[in-house]
Amino acid sequence: MRLHLRPVYTRPRQYINSDLDSKKINMDSPQIRLKECLLSTLLTFLLVSNVAVAVSAQASKDSAETALTNAISLETIRETTAALSADDMEGRGTAQAGGDKAAQYIADRFAKIGLKPLGTKDSYLQRIKFRESEILPESVLKIGDEALKLGSEFVFTPPTSSEKHTSGRMVFIAYGIVSSQLKRNDVGSGSLQGNVVVMIEGPPKNVDKASWKKVHAQSTIISGLVRQGVSGIIFVSNGTEEHPYSETADYLTRRQVDLADAEEVPEFVPPFAMVSNAAAEKLFASSGVTLSDALAKAEQEHFTPIDLKKSASITVRLRKDKGAGSNVVGLLEGSDPVLKSEAVIYSAHYDAWGTTNGNHVFHGAADNGLGVGQMMAVAQAFAASATKPRRSIIFMAVTGEEYGLYGSKYWVDHPTWKLKNVAANLNFDGMGTEVYGPVGTLVGYGADHSTLGELLGSVASTASLKVIPDPMPDEKSFYRSDHYSFAKKGVPSLMLLGAPAGDPKVWIERMKTWEKTDYHQPTDTIRPEWNWEGPKTVAVVGAVMGMRVANSDQMPSWLSASPFNRERGTNAAPPPEP
Ligand SMILES: [Zn+2]
């Protein structure tokens, strides 16, 4: 699953595309947001309370479902996860040799299972062109005469798509806000052209996030500064960030990957950097104001810019390259002469973070070798079943997820099956919570948007599993994996998370610890204490859900209140991301 970094780091192009962006943000009024939130809470509540009703009403599984359930192989999940997370898969990097090796492994298994190729040119593979870039160690951020250390003291933040050298006198502009409503003009009356501005990402502590989004979006501020001709932007922390500097720096110093045809950042955009707290002190050293005093001033109305009385010089050096990777797509044809033109798509991303120049392999066992293993077990069980489902079933192992859901985005933009005929997407991805013990709890990300939520409730009750609403809404997981690419295109979609029974606090705490130590790190490996019955349960639930979708007369539908309630295959702009 993708990391939830601040949007300014993950969607940089939006932050310099002022016109488009401000229109988007105007739509996102506090009233609309409030309504949506209330509705989704209400819907979740209704769904969850339905589970109890469903338990008593639930008939036992029919024989085809029982056969499918019995055919789910724990060994397939374990074997696939082990193979994909082994050293020789080199972390399955997007547009790296290890990624291609993993794609071939998955394609070979699809062939063995008996799936038909549904990539391009009669193969299982759908080739995707990527471009990549990496910040070189020769890159410099100099404060006066002192060069800060790349990584431990500063990193460049996106967009850093071309080599640059700039310099300018540093001015601290707090949040950079100009607003009569907030009684602030952080940038003052003078021109900032040629200055390197030092600033905090908003909102200020006394401004709520919703009104910040509506009235003073970060994008408007950044765009305004870029238009004014600042020479560079350096972000300092005020301690409200979701991730500490070290964690963000870890990601931002990694190789970056983008779709080859993605829009380039315009050449006039200056370099953006962020600094550690210790380095931030150095920025203020000659100004007569300490960093903490400056941060305190930044929270006050009528803030005025602070001249830091030193220059910063910024040199960006990049290695840039082109590459390619593949989605792997296989098809099991349905048995109904009419309905077989429609399909259920299972997806799981097989990419992890590849290798780094330090020769670390990012094994990606939990994220997401496990998910591919679960999908493989489902594929095998469907292929082996005597009664084929009425609709077709597509199995899709995608690449590029960790960098921005690129593989699934590419497929929905270049589908190898008509999007109008995609009944639903069921996605396997997560943080490995399903191996913490026997699974007794399920979360369906997307459950509150479509009839797949109700379906999950009824399948779960058959297996005496409890469905709970997203216990970590702040993590915004619905937006962080490949089912979201399908949702944006109007295809009802859902990601399954499995966890032990009992108080969610217990497994959430374990997951949070894992998140700090192993998530997206070389240490995401298979552990001896993993309980493999857990992922098997998740695979069983996914399989039965897919079978019911495939056999039902009607395709699943969006709930009318969902902002994703649009036609399959829509090209309309998606609802704004939170
Ligand atoms: Zn991930």
XYZ file of C-alpha atoms and ligand atoms in Angstrom:
579
model
C 0.000 0.000 0.000
C 1.086 3.496 -0.827
C 2.384 5.806 1.872
C 0.126 8.665 2.838
C 2.499 11.602 2.439
C 1.331 15.188 2.355
C -0.298 15.926 -0.994
C 2.296 18.592 -1.739
C 4.841 15.759 -2.008
C 2.687 13.260 -3.817
C 0.753 15.466 -6.206
C 3.247 18.232 -6.912
C 1.890 19.153 -10.323
C -1.380 20.264 -8.797
C 0.531 22.720 -6.676
C 1.863 24.651 -9.576
C -1.171 24.501 -11.792
C -2.915 27.409 -10.177
C -5.983 27.981 -12.323
C -7.149 24.445 -12.527
C -6.435 23.836 -8.935
C -8.174 26.800 -7.430
C -11.325 25.861 -9.336
C -11.150 22.411 -7.856
C -10.723 23.766 -4.378
C -13.616 26.174 -4.664
C -15.882 23.245 -5.287
C -14.688 21.681 -2.109
C -16.698 23.888 0.201
C -16.984 23.163 3.913
C -20.700 22.456 3.535
C -20.131 19.823 0.865
C -17.442 18.159 2.871
C -19.487 18.075 6.026
C -22.389 16.501 4.241
C -20.222 13.837 2.707
C -18.635 13.008 6.023
C -21.957 12.688 7.791
C -23.351 10.568 5.019
C -20.482 8.175 4.950
C -20.562 7.795 8.722
C -24.261 7.116 8.537
C -23.865 4.640 5.725
C -21.089 2.838 7.541
C -23.259 2.645 10.611
C -26.130 1.244 8.584
C -23.877 -1.280 6.921
C -22.413 -2.450 10.171
C -25.770 -2.732 11.866
C -26.942 -4.706 8.840
C -24.347 -7.348 9.561
C -26.232 -8.525 12.630
C -29.427 -8.799 10.585
C -27.595 -10.590 7.819
C -26.252 -13.205 10.226
C -29.693 -14.539 11.025
C -30.937 -14.246 7.473
C -27.865 -15.804 5.913
C -28.372 -19.085 4.172
C -25.493 -21.521 4.143
C -23.097 -21.420 1.221
C -24.154 -23.272 -1.875
C -22.103 -26.205 -3.082
C -20.172 -24.224 -5.717
C -19.107 -21.741 -3.045
C -18.122 -24.527 -0.713
C -16.046 -26.130 -3.448
C -14.393 -22.810 -4.230
C -13.667 -22.188 -0.556
C -12.168 -25.647 -0.154
C -9.957 -25.097 -3.180
C -8.252 -22.021 -1.692
C -4.733 -23.204 -0.964
C -2.786 -21.846 1.963
C 0.325 -23.334 0.382
C -0.168 -21.272 -2.797
C -0.341 -18.095 -0.726
C 2.788 -18.997 1.216
C 4.706 -20.166 -1.854
C 3.853 -17.083 -3.921
C 4.658 -14.690 -1.091
C 7.961 -16.475 -0.433
C 8.956 -16.499 -4.106
C 8.131 -12.836 -4.621
C 9.872 -11.641 -1.471
C 13.017 -13.734 -2.051
C 16.336 -11.932 -2.576
C 16.519 -12.912 -6.240
C 13.361 -10.893 -7.003
C 15.370 -7.820 -5.976
C 12.421 -6.082 -4.382
C 10.357 -6.160 -7.622
C 11.191 -2.539 -8.383
C 9.046 -0.740 -10.920
C 10.997 -0.528 -14.185
C 13.844 -2.555 -12.661
C 15.098 -6.030 -13.593
C 13.598 -7.533 -10.434
C 10.195 -6.188 -11.419
C 10.396 -7.921 -14.783
C 11.476 -11.156 -13.149
C 8.495 -11.041 -10.806
C 6.124 -10.267 -13.707
C 7.436 -13.317 -15.561
C 7.016 -15.488 -12.465
C 3.388 -14.380 -12.121
C 2.721 -14.842 -15.847
C 4.143 -18.370 -15.675
C 1.891 -19.215 -12.754
C -1.132 -17.779 -14.575
C -0.277 -20.020 -17.537
C 0.069 -23.077 -15.324
C -3.279 -22.378 -13.697
C -4.832 -22.196 -17.160
C -5.718 -18.504 -17.388
C -5.799 -16.955 -20.856
C -3.446 -14.065 -21.564
C -5.147 -10.684 -21.323
C -2.207 -8.322 -21.608
C -1.228 -7.008 -24.998
C -0.016 -8.884 -28.105
C -1.448 -12.191 -26.923
C 0.709 -12.208 -23.801
C -0.019 -11.876 -20.095
C 2.053 -8.705 -19.966
C 0.900 -5.165 -20.552
C 4.081 -3.167 -21.025
C 4.186 0.341 -19.511
C 6.788 3.010 -20.187
C 8.151 4.854 -17.168
C 10.641 7.593 -16.524
C 12.747 7.698 -13.407
C 14.955 10.164 -11.620
C 17.230 10.103 -8.637
C 18.781 12.982 -6.711
C 22.567 12.740 -7.029
C 24.841 13.268 -4.022
C 26.449 16.262 -5.785
C 23.238 18.194 -5.092
C 23.771 21.102 -2.710
C 21.843 23.342 -0.346
C 24.198 25.951 1.017
C 23.257 28.389 3.790
C 25.789 31.198 3.583
C 29.031 29.235 3.301
C 27.810 26.101 4.993
C 26.678 23.190 2.865
C 23.921 21.158 4.530
C 24.098 17.385 4.326
C 21.796 15.809 1.747
C 19.429 13.405 3.475
C 20.159 14.021 7.141
C 19.758 17.815 6.915
C 17.828 18.507 3.728
C 16.010 16.865 0.870
C 14.469 18.197 -2.278
C 10.738 17.809 -2.450
C 8.823 17.255 -5.659
C 8.708 18.717 -8.207
C 12.375 18.130 -8.887
C 12.296 17.066 -12.476
C 15.242 18.963 -13.865
C 18.712 20.080 -12.850
C 18.829 23.581 -11.460
C 21.072 26.082 -9.814
C 19.591 29.084 -8.026
C 20.355 31.319 -5.105
C 18.806 34.209 -3.220
C 18.500 35.958 0.074
C 16.399 34.012 2.542
C 13.130 35.445 3.859
C 10.901 33.657 6.356
C 7.254 34.110 5.333
C 5.508 31.887 7.909
C 2.684 30.154 5.988
C 2.831 32.513 3.023
C -0.828 33.446 3.556
C -2.371 36.570 2.084
C -5.956 36.742 3.328
C -8.159 39.486 4.670
C -10.438 36.849 6.161
C -7.585 35.438 8.233
C -6.206 38.939 8.804
C -2.846 37.910 7.476
C -0.335 39.064 4.938
C 2.634 36.827 5.579
C 4.542 37.917 2.484
C 4.476 41.684 3.113
C 4.294 44.425 0.495
C 7.726 44.014 -1.106
C 8.549 41.730 -3.987
C 9.847 38.251 -3.259
C 11.297 37.887 -6.732
C 14.751 36.321 -6.501
C 14.379 35.452 -2.822
C 14.611 31.976 -1.408
C 11.544 31.836 0.816
C 11.547 29.805 4.009
C 8.064 28.730 5.039
C 5.811 26.324 6.909
C 3.201 24.202 5.242
C -0.253 25.146 6.433
C -2.716 25.417 7.875
C -1.733 27.560 10.866
C -2.652 25.941 14.152
C -5.787 28.061 14.666
C -7.238 27.366 11.235
C -9.316 24.276 10.648
C -8.324 22.073 7.783
C -11.614 22.346 5.917
C -11.631 26.118 5.693
C -7.932 26.001 4.864
C -8.716 23.762 1.969
C -11.489 26.000 0.769
C -10.012 29.432 1.134
C -6.265 29.120 1.308
C -5.186 25.943 -0.312
C -1.480 25.246 -0.213
C -1.540 25.134 -3.977
C -2.713 28.729 -4.240
C 0.117 29.870 -1.998
C 2.805 27.878 -3.780
C 1.511 28.892 -7.199
C 1.478 32.516 -6.096
C 5.079 32.315 -4.925
C 6.184 30.648 -8.130
C 4.401 33.337 -10.159
C 6.161 36.026 -8.122
C 9.467 34.509 -9.221
C 10.943 33.234 -5.970
C 14.285 31.462 -6.475
C 13.451 28.577 -4.232
C 11.242 27.408 -1.381
C 12.559 25.795 1.798
C 9.990 24.178 4.093
C 10.614 24.079 7.830
C 8.571 22.018 10.248
C 6.269 23.362 12.956
C 5.840 19.920 14.440
C 2.348 19.226 13.082
C 3.428 16.927 10.260
C 2.076 13.426 10.138
C 5.512 11.968 9.418
C 8.773 13.090 11.030
C 11.468 14.644 8.855
C 13.551 11.457 8.814
C 10.693 9.401 7.423
C 9.770 11.877 4.714
C 13.452 12.303 3.847
C 13.804 8.545 3.468
C 11.159 8.578 0.726
C 12.213 11.753 -0.981
C 15.801 10.571 -1.402
C 14.669 7.360 -3.085
C 14.535 6.885 -6.815
C 11.350 8.491 -8.154
C 9.271 6.880 -10.876
C 6.556 8.374 -13.038
C 4.583 7.290 -16.085
C 6.624 8.207 -19.167
C 3.878 10.390 -20.630
C 3.028 12.189 -17.381
C 2.993 15.942 -17.652
C 6.416 17.489 -16.987
C 6.836 20.179 -14.394
C 7.416 23.487 -16.213
C 11.010 24.625 -16.374
C 10.306 27.943 -14.568
C 9.352 26.204 -11.324
C 12.193 26.730 -8.834
C 13.569 23.992 -6.581
C 11.699 23.126 -3.360
C 13.488 21.672 -0.345
C 12.711 20.737 3.217
C 15.128 20.789 6.132
C 15.441 18.925 9.407
C 14.768 20.833 12.627
C 18.468 21.041 13.429
C 19.209 22.429 9.985
C 16.313 24.882 10.293
C 18.070 26.449 13.278
C 20.995 27.175 10.959
C 18.726 29.058 8.564
C 17.804 31.481 11.348
C 21.279 31.779 12.910
C 22.068 35.281 11.593
C 18.563 36.721 11.731
C 18.442 37.716 15.383
C 15.350 35.538 15.780
C 15.493 31.938 16.914
C 13.586 29.277 15.030
C 11.188 28.744 17.922
C 10.472 32.481 18.199
C 9.872 32.633 14.472
C 7.497 29.648 14.636
C 5.622 31.306 17.509
C 5.312 34.538 15.512
C 3.997 32.539 12.578
C 0.929 31.608 14.604
C -0.018 35.254 15.167
C -2.182 37.492 13.016
C -0.334 40.395 11.397
C 2.853 38.366 10.942
C 5.488 40.230 8.918
C 8.258 38.590 6.888
C 11.595 38.049 8.624
C 14.815 38.731 6.701
C 17.132 35.841 7.569
C 20.144 37.960 6.535
C 21.815 35.148 4.684
C 21.697 33.689 1.212
C 20.843 30.162 0.244
C 22.225 28.547 -2.844
C 20.575 25.479 -4.300
C 21.988 23.057 -6.833
C 19.883 20.134 -8.007
C 21.729 17.298 -9.731
C 19.703 14.421 -11.095
C 20.180 11.074 -12.725
C 17.340 10.628 -15.193
C 16.456 7.562 -17.127
C 13.702 5.812 -19.047
C 12.437 2.364 -18.270
C 9.527 -0.009 -18.604
C 7.586 -2.440 -16.485
C 4.526 -4.622 -16.887
C 1.105 -5.356 -15.537
C 0.337 -9.070 -15.645
C -3.224 -9.903 -16.689
C -4.958 -13.270 -17.000
C -8.521 -14.241 -17.862
C -10.859 -17.020 -16.841
C -13.808 -17.013 -19.224
C -17.288 -17.092 -17.797
C -19.792 -19.831 -18.571
C -22.816 -17.704 -19.475
C -22.965 -16.912 -23.208
C -24.145 -13.357 -22.511
C -22.737 -12.476 -19.106
C -19.259 -13.725 -19.954
C -18.629 -10.430 -21.737
C -18.684 -8.867 -18.278
C -15.936 -9.484 -15.753
C -14.940 -9.256 -12.130
C -11.373 -7.984 -11.751
C -9.144 -9.113 -8.915
C -6.087 -6.939 -8.459
C -2.968 -6.945 -6.307
C 0.185 -4.927 -6.832
C 3.362 -6.971 -7.091
C 5.842 -4.097 -7.057
C 7.847 -3.197 -3.981
C 10.631 -0.610 -3.668
C 13.208 -2.595 -5.632
C 16.837 -2.193 -4.729
C 18.802 0.866 -3.713
C 22.392 1.681 -4.554
C 23.300 0.425 -1.090
C 22.193 -2.959 -2.470
C 19.376 -3.240 -0.004
C 16.525 -5.341 -1.302
C 13.086 -4.073 -0.308
C 11.430 -7.483 0.015
C 7.827 -6.301 0.230
C 6.553 -9.533 1.798
C 3.508 -8.130 3.618
C 3.184 -5.219 1.182
C 2.316 -6.839 -1.115
C 3.682 -10.313 -1.752
C 0.842 -11.506 0.470
C -1.811 -9.783 -1.635
C -0.491 -11.373 -4.831
C -0.387 -14.722 -3.009
C -4.034 -14.336 -2.002
C -5.021 -13.414 -5.549
C -3.073 -16.383 -6.925
C -4.896 -18.729 -4.562
C -8.228 -17.285 -5.710
C -7.222 -17.682 -9.372
C -6.192 -21.278 -8.807
C -9.425 -22.102 -6.976
C -11.632 -20.584 -9.696
C -9.676 -22.308 -12.455
C -9.985 -25.667 -10.711
C -13.694 -25.412 -9.953
C -16.020 -27.687 -11.883
C -18.737 -25.035 -12.185
C -17.400 -21.909 -13.837
C -18.913 -18.575 -12.803
C -21.318 -16.929 -15.232
C -19.279 -13.775 -15.683
C -15.605 -13.832 -16.603
C -12.912 -13.297 -13.992
C -9.780 -11.245 -14.609
C -6.683 -11.496 -12.441
C -4.375 -8.522 -12.563
C -1.013 -8.149 -10.837
C -0.030 -4.522 -11.287
C 3.240 -2.644 -11.099
C 4.038 0.936 -10.053
C 1.609 1.043 -7.131
C 4.060 2.385 -4.575
C 4.920 5.396 -6.730
C 1.335 6.428 -7.394
C -0.953 3.525 -8.380
C 0.573 3.771 -11.858
C -0.034 0.211 -13.075
C -3.744 0.271 -12.296
C -4.043 3.842 -13.559
C -2.402 2.755 -16.806
C -4.719 -0.212 -17.179
C -7.920 1.806 -16.667
C -6.592 4.305 -19.216
C -5.574 1.504 -21.619
C -7.989 -1.255 -20.659
C -7.666 -4.712 -22.183
C -11.336 -5.350 -21.289
C -14.144 -2.846 -21.792
C -14.524 -0.759 -18.625
C -18.285 -0.651 -19.157
C -18.221 -4.415 -18.773
C -16.167 -4.523 -15.590
C -18.619 -5.526 -12.900
C -16.368 -4.807 -9.921
C -12.808 -4.662 -8.694
C -11.698 -6.564 -5.614
C -8.222 -5.565 -4.453
C -5.774 -7.331 -2.150
C -3.282 -5.002 -0.504
C -2.454 -3.898 2.974
C -0.100 -3.854 5.887
C 0.002 -7.574 6.634
C -2.509 -7.434 9.494
C -4.026 -10.697 8.257
C -1.029 -12.696 9.496
C -1.361 -11.541 13.112
C -3.514 -14.555 13.962
C -6.670 -16.221 12.714
C -8.698 -13.527 10.962
C -11.909 -12.588 12.782
C -12.298 -9.001 11.625
C -12.665 -7.521 8.165
C -12.567 -3.981 6.860
C -13.804 -3.260 3.359
C -12.284 -0.080 2.013
C -14.923 1.245 -0.324
C -17.716 -0.656 1.450
C -19.606 2.544 2.158
C -19.681 3.527 -1.513
C -21.297 0.594 -3.302
C -23.391 -2.536 -2.929
C -20.102 -4.408 -2.491
C -20.331 -3.302 1.152
C -23.562 -5.189 1.663
C -22.108 -8.163 -0.179
C -19.069 -8.151 2.097
C -21.363 -8.108 5.115
C -23.279 -11.153 3.928
C -20.186 -13.140 2.900
C -18.495 -12.306 6.194
C -21.453 -13.444 8.215
C -21.445 -16.825 6.448
C -17.910 -17.246 7.756
C -18.727 -15.772 11.204
C -16.433 -12.834 10.590
C -17.115 -9.358 11.867
C -17.045 -6.400 9.490
C -16.041 -3.131 11.107
C -15.878 0.370 9.642
C -12.431 1.741 8.813
C -10.835 2.004 12.273
C -8.119 4.364 10.980
C -9.944 6.919 8.792
C -7.020 9.349 9.150
C -4.873 6.957 7.135
C -7.145 7.498 4.122
C -6.482 3.967 2.952
C -9.287 4.049 0.391
C -7.140 6.417 -1.678
C -3.930 4.469 -1.277
C -4.232 1.375 -3.386
C -5.261 0.170 -6.814
C -9.001 -0.230 -6.245
C -9.057 3.571 -6.178
C -7.981 3.699 -9.850
C -11.074 1.640 -10.665
C -13.349 3.703 -8.418
C -12.297 6.882 -10.206
C -13.411 5.291 -13.476
C -16.840 4.422 -12.127
C -16.163 0.753 -11.349
C -17.453 -0.279 -7.890
C -14.390 -1.465 -6.022
C -13.326 -2.663 -2.637
C -10.094 -3.516 -0.838
C -10.195 -6.205 1.821
C -8.288 -5.959 5.071
C -8.226 -8.889 7.449
C -7.253 -8.721 11.111
C -7.644 -10.769 14.287
C -10.904 -10.856 16.234
C -11.319 -8.695 19.317
C -10.438 -5.124 20.135
C -8.965 -3.466 17.013
C -6.685 -1.396 19.258
C -4.521 -4.464 19.824
C -3.731 -5.180 16.182
C -3.652 -1.513 15.224
C -0.909 -0.958 17.780
C 1.082 -3.845 16.334
C 0.528 -2.477 12.839
C 1.643 1.027 13.845
C 4.861 -0.399 15.255
C 5.435 -2.383 12.069
C 4.723 0.745 10.083
C 7.577 2.523 11.841
C 10.094 -0.290 11.598
C 9.398 -2.421 8.522
C 6.781 -0.830 6.246
C 8.454 0.037 2.919
C 11.793 -0.999 4.403
C 14.145 -3.862 3.461
C 12.924 -5.623 6.625
C 9.406 -6.250 5.282
C 10.097 -9.990 5.171
C 8.194 -13.174 6.025
C 8.429 -13.926 9.766
C 8.231 -17.313 11.450
C 5.360 -16.157 13.675
C 3.073 -15.347 10.728
C -0.258 -17.105 10.867
C -0.991 -18.249 7.311
C -4.595 -19.180 8.046
C -5.256 -15.425 8.202
C -4.468 -14.611 4.560
C -6.285 -17.788 3.569
C -9.437 -16.463 5.238
C -9.075 -13.155 3.386
C -8.663 -15.055 0.107
C -11.763 -17.137 0.854
C -13.861 -14.033 1.523
C -12.531 -12.393 -1.640
C -13.217 -15.512 -3.689
C -16.794 -15.924 -2.476
C -17.498 -12.228 -3.009
C -16.167 -12.467 -6.561
C -18.189 -15.577 -7.240
C -21.410 -13.942 -6.046
C -20.713 -10.877 -8.192
C -19.941 -13.115 -11.159
C -23.120 -15.159 -10.765
C -25.578 -12.451 -9.865
C -28.042 -11.167 -12.480
C -27.070 -7.549 -11.886
C -23.644 -5.970 -11.668
C -22.898 -4.220 -8.349
C -23.887 -0.566 -8.217
C -22.745 2.579 -6.459
C -24.818 3.863 -3.594
C -26.617 6.940 -4.838
C -25.006 9.185 -2.195
C -21.447 8.161 -3.086
C -19.387 10.798 -4.915
C -18.076 7.903 -7.009
C -21.573 7.162 -8.286
C -20.716 7.632 -11.950
C -20.963 5.544 -15.066
C -18.375 2.818 -15.628
C -15.648 4.111 -17.907
C -16.341 7.766 -17.124
C -13.766 10.319 -18.222
C -15.159 13.015 -15.916
C -12.846 14.431 -13.266
C -12.911 12.286 -10.116
C -14.233 13.594 -6.798
C -11.514 15.597 -5.005
C -9.165 13.600 -2.797
C -9.271 14.546 0.869
Zn 3.089 -0.077 0.001
